[in-house]
Amino acid sequence: MTEKKEKLTLGEGVHHPGARPMKVFVDDDGVMFLCDKDIDPNKSLKEQACWTCDQVLFTRGS
């Protein structure tokens, strides 16, 4: 008996193989930002397209 392997077929959507590296920074006011790992923490976090943690939905925890 031979084993038949099916070829993976992707649909029309966007395929995301993994998340990009992220890091959490805290500004001088204590606000937490989720940023790309390679941002410059000495520049404005908001201007570097970081998100404040109140804008990000977390699906773990309680």
Short mmCIF file of N, CA, C and O in Angstrom, two decimals:
data_model
loop_
_atom_site.label_atom_id
_atom_site.label_comp_id
_atom_site.label_asym_id
_atom_site.label_seq_id
_atom_site.Cartn_x
_atom_site.Cartn_y
_atom_site.Cartn_z
N MET A 1 0.85 -1.17 0.00
CA MET A 1 0.00 0.00 0.00
C MET A 1 0.90 1.24 0.00
O MET A 1 1.80 1.36 0.81
N THR A 2 0.67 2.16 -0.90
CA THR A 2 1.46 3.39 -0.95
C THR A 2 0.68 4.52 -0.30
O THR A 2 -0.54 4.56 -0.35
N GLU A 3 1.44 5.43 0.29
CA GLU A 3 0.82 6.57 0.99
C GLU A 3 0.75 7.75 0.04
O GLU A 3 1.74 8.13 -0.57
N LYS A 4 -0.43 8.31 -0.12
CA LYS A 4 -0.61 9.46 -1.01
C LYS A 4 -0.53 10.74 -0.19
O LYS A 4 -1.22 10.88 0.81
N LYS A 5 0.36 11.66 -0.59
CA LYS A 5 0.50 12.93 0.10
C LYS A 5 -0.21 14.02 -0.68
O LYS A 5 -0.08 14.11 -1.91
N GLU A 6 -0.98 14.82 0.04
CA GLU A 6 -1.68 15.92 -0.61
C GLU A 6 -0.81 17.17 -0.60
O GLU A 6 -0.12 17.45 0.37
N LYS A 7 -0.85 17.91 -1.69
CA LYS A 7 -0.11 19.15 -1.79
C LYS A 7 -0.91 20.25 -1.08
O LYS A 7 -2.12 20.37 -1.28
N LEU A 8 -0.23 21.05 -0.26
CA LEU A 8 -0.88 22.16 0.45
C LEU A 8 -1.27 23.24 -0.55
O LEU A 8 -0.44 23.67 -1.36
N THR A 9 -2.50 23.65 -0.52
CA THR A 9 -2.98 24.70 -1.40
C THR A 9 -3.43 25.88 -0.56
O THR A 9 -4.27 25.73 0.33
N LEU A 10 -2.82 27.03 -0.80
CA LEU A 10 -3.20 28.24 -0.07
C LEU A 10 -4.31 28.95 -0.82
O LEU A 10 -4.34 28.97 -2.04
N GLY A 11 -5.20 29.56 -0.08
CA GLY A 11 -6.32 30.28 -0.68
C GLY A 11 -5.91 31.65 -1.19
O GLY A 11 -4.74 31.95 -1.42
N GLU A 12 -6.88 32.51 -1.34
CA GLU A 12 -6.67 33.85 -1.87
C GLU A 12 -6.22 34.84 -0.81
O GLU A 12 -5.87 35.97 -1.11
N GLY A 13 -6.23 34.44 0.46
CA GLY A 13 -5.91 35.35 1.55
C GLY A 13 -4.42 35.60 1.70
O GLY A 13 -3.60 35.15 0.92
N VAL A 14 -4.09 36.32 2.75
CA VAL A 14 -2.70 36.66 3.04
C VAL A 14 -2.14 35.63 4.01
O VAL A 14 -2.77 35.32 5.02
N HIS A 15 -0.98 35.12 3.74
CA HIS A 15 -0.34 34.13 4.59
C HIS A 15 0.69 34.82 5.47
O HIS A 15 1.57 35.52 4.97
N HIS A 16 0.59 34.66 6.78
CA HIS A 16 1.53 35.23 7.73
C HIS A 16 2.29 34.09 8.41
O HIS A 16 1.76 33.47 9.32
N PRO A 17 3.52 33.82 7.99
CA PRO A 17 4.23 32.69 8.57
C PRO A 17 4.66 32.89 10.02
O PRO A 17 4.90 31.95 10.72
N GLY A 18 4.72 34.11 10.49
CA GLY A 18 5.11 34.37 11.88
C GLY A 18 5.05 35.85 12.16
O GLY A 18 4.99 36.68 11.26
N ALA A 19 5.07 36.17 13.42
CA ALA A 19 5.02 37.58 13.82
C ALA A 19 6.40 38.20 13.72
O ALA A 19 7.42 37.54 13.87
N ARG A 20 6.43 39.49 13.47
CA ARG A 20 7.71 40.18 13.44
C ARG A 20 8.17 40.43 14.87
O ARG A 20 7.35 40.48 15.79
N PRO A 21 9.46 40.61 15.10
CA PRO A 21 9.97 40.83 16.46
C PRO A 21 9.44 42.13 17.05
O PRO A 21 9.52 43.19 16.42
N MET A 22 8.86 42.05 18.24
CA MET A 22 8.27 43.20 18.91
C MET A 22 8.90 43.36 20.30
O MET A 22 9.47 42.43 20.84
N LYS A 23 8.76 44.57 20.85
CA LYS A 23 9.29 44.86 22.17
C LYS A 23 8.39 45.88 22.84
O LYS A 23 7.78 46.72 22.18
N VAL A 24 8.28 45.83 24.16
CA VAL A 24 7.47 46.79 24.92
C VAL A 24 8.41 47.85 25.50
O VAL A 24 9.44 47.54 26.08
N PHE A 25 8.04 49.12 25.31
CA PHE A 25 8.77 50.24 25.87
C PHE A 25 7.83 51.04 26.76
O PHE A 25 6.62 51.07 26.53
N VAL A 26 8.36 51.71 27.76
CA VAL A 26 7.58 52.57 28.64
C VAL A 26 8.14 53.98 28.52
O VAL A 26 9.34 54.20 28.68
N ASP A 27 7.25 54.96 28.23
CA ASP A 27 7.73 56.34 28.09
C ASP A 27 7.87 57.01 29.45
O ASP A 27 7.64 56.39 30.50
N ASP A 28 8.28 58.26 29.45
CA ASP A 28 8.52 59.00 30.70
C ASP A 28 7.27 59.17 31.55
O ASP A 28 7.36 59.38 32.76
N ASP A 29 6.09 59.08 30.93
CA ASP A 29 4.82 59.20 31.67
C ASP A 29 4.30 57.85 32.16
O ASP A 29 3.22 57.78 32.73
N GLY A 30 5.05 56.77 31.90
CA GLY A 30 4.63 55.45 32.33
C GLY A 30 3.68 54.75 31.37
O GLY A 30 3.14 53.70 31.70
N VAL A 31 3.49 55.30 30.18
CA VAL A 31 2.62 54.69 29.18
C VAL A 31 3.40 53.58 28.47
O VAL A 31 4.53 53.79 28.03
N MET A 32 2.78 52.40 28.38
CA MET A 32 3.43 51.26 27.72
C MET A 32 3.12 51.26 26.23
O MET A 32 1.97 51.44 25.83
N PHE A 33 4.16 51.06 25.42
CA PHE A 33 4.02 51.01 23.97
C PHE A 33 4.53 49.68 23.45
O PHE A 33 5.56 49.18 23.90
N LEU A 34 3.82 49.11 22.48
CA LEU A 34 4.25 47.91 21.77
C LEU A 34 4.85 48.38 20.45
O LEU A 34 4.18 49.06 19.66
N CYS A 35 6.13 48.04 20.22
CA CYS A 35 6.86 48.57 19.07
C CYS A 35 7.60 47.46 18.34
O CYS A 35 7.86 46.40 18.90
N ASP A 36 7.99 47.76 17.10
CA ASP A 36 8.92 46.89 16.41
C ASP A 36 10.22 46.89 17.19
O ASP A 36 10.60 47.90 17.78
N LYS A 37 10.92 45.78 17.20
CA LYS A 37 12.12 45.61 18.02
C LYS A 37 13.21 46.63 17.69
O LYS A 37 13.93 47.07 18.57
N ASP A 38 13.32 47.03 16.42
CA ASP A 38 14.43 47.87 15.99
C ASP A 38 14.17 49.37 16.02
O ASP A 38 14.91 50.13 15.40
N ILE A 39 13.15 49.84 16.74
CA ILE A 39 12.89 51.28 16.80
C ILE A 39 13.95 51.96 17.66
O ILE A 39 14.67 51.30 18.41
N ASP A 40 14.03 53.27 17.56
CA ASP A 40 14.96 54.06 18.37
C ASP A 40 14.21 54.54 19.61
O ASP A 40 13.35 55.41 19.50
N PRO A 41 14.51 54.00 20.80
CA PRO A 41 13.76 54.39 22.00
C PRO A 41 14.01 55.84 22.43
O PRO A 41 13.30 56.36 23.27
N ASN A 42 14.99 56.50 21.83
CA ASN A 42 15.28 57.90 22.15
C ASN A 42 14.44 58.87 21.34
O ASN A 42 14.45 60.07 21.60
N LYS A 43 13.72 58.36 20.34
CA LYS A 43 12.82 59.19 19.53
C LYS A 43 11.38 58.94 19.97
O LYS A 43 11.11 58.02 20.73
N SER A 44 10.47 59.75 19.46
CA SER A 44 9.06 59.61 19.81
C SER A 44 8.55 58.22 19.41
O SER A 44 8.66 57.82 18.24
N LEU A 45 8.00 57.48 20.38
CA LEU A 45 7.48 56.15 20.09
C LEU A 45 6.26 56.23 19.19
O LEU A 45 6.09 55.42 18.28
N LYS A 46 5.41 57.21 19.42
CA LYS A 46 4.19 57.36 18.63
C LYS A 46 4.53 57.65 17.17
O LYS A 46 3.90 57.13 16.26
N GLU A 47 5.54 58.47 16.93
CA GLU A 47 5.93 58.81 15.57
C GLU A 47 6.58 57.65 14.83
O GLU A 47 6.71 57.67 13.62
N GLN A 48 7.01 56.62 15.56
CA GLN A 48 7.61 55.44 14.95
C GLN A 48 6.59 54.31 14.79
O GLN A 48 6.96 53.15 14.62
N ALA A 49 5.32 54.67 14.83
CA ALA A 49 4.21 53.74 14.61
C ALA A 49 4.09 52.67 15.69
O ALA A 49 3.67 51.55 15.42
N CYS A 50 4.45 53.00 16.91
CA CYS A 50 4.23 52.09 18.04
C CYS A 50 2.78 52.24 18.51
O CYS A 50 2.17 53.28 18.33
N TRP A 51 2.24 51.19 19.11
CA TRP A 51 0.88 51.22 19.64
C TRP A 51 0.93 51.31 21.15
O TRP A 51 1.73 50.64 21.80
N THR A 52 0.04 52.12 21.73
CA THR A 52 -0.09 52.08 23.18
C THR A 52 -0.83 50.79 23.51
O THR A 52 -1.65 50.31 22.73
N CYS A 53 -0.50 50.20 24.64
CA CYS A 53 -1.06 48.89 24.97
C CYS A 53 -2.57 48.90 25.13
O CYS A 53 -3.20 47.86 25.02
N ASP A 54 -3.18 50.08 25.34
CA ASP A 54 -4.64 50.12 25.40
C ASP A 54 -5.28 49.99 24.01
O ASP A 54 -6.47 49.78 23.89
N GLN A 55 -4.48 50.06 22.95
CA GLN A 55 -4.97 49.90 21.58
C GLN A 55 -4.82 48.47 21.08
O GLN A 55 -5.25 48.13 19.99
N VAL A 56 -4.17 47.61 21.86
CA VAL A 56 -3.87 46.24 21.43
C VAL A 56 -4.72 45.27 22.27
O VAL A 56 -4.72 45.35 23.49
N LEU A 57 -5.42 44.39 21.59
CA LEU A 57 -6.23 43.39 22.28
C LEU A 57 -5.37 42.16 22.54
O LEU A 57 -4.76 41.61 21.66
N PHE A 58 -5.30 41.76 23.81
CA PHE A 58 -4.55 40.58 24.19
C PHE A 58 -5.53 39.45 24.43
O PHE A 58 -6.55 39.63 25.08
N THR A 59 -5.23 38.27 23.91
CA THR A 59 -6.16 37.14 24.02
C THR A 59 -5.76 36.16 25.11
O THR A 59 -6.35 35.13 25.26
N ARG A 60 -4.72 36.48 25.89
CA ARG A 60 -4.30 35.60 26.98
C ARG A 60 -4.43 36.33 28.30
O ARG A 60 -4.30 37.53 28.37
N GLY A 61 -4.60 35.57 29.33
CA GLY A 61 -4.67 36.18 30.65
C GLY A 61 -6.11 36.44 31.08
O GLY A 61 -7.06 36.11 30.39
N SER A 62 -6.24 37.07 32.23
CA SER A 62 -7.59 37.32 32.72
C SER A 62 -7.73 38.74 33.20
O SER A 62 -6.86 39.51 33.19
#
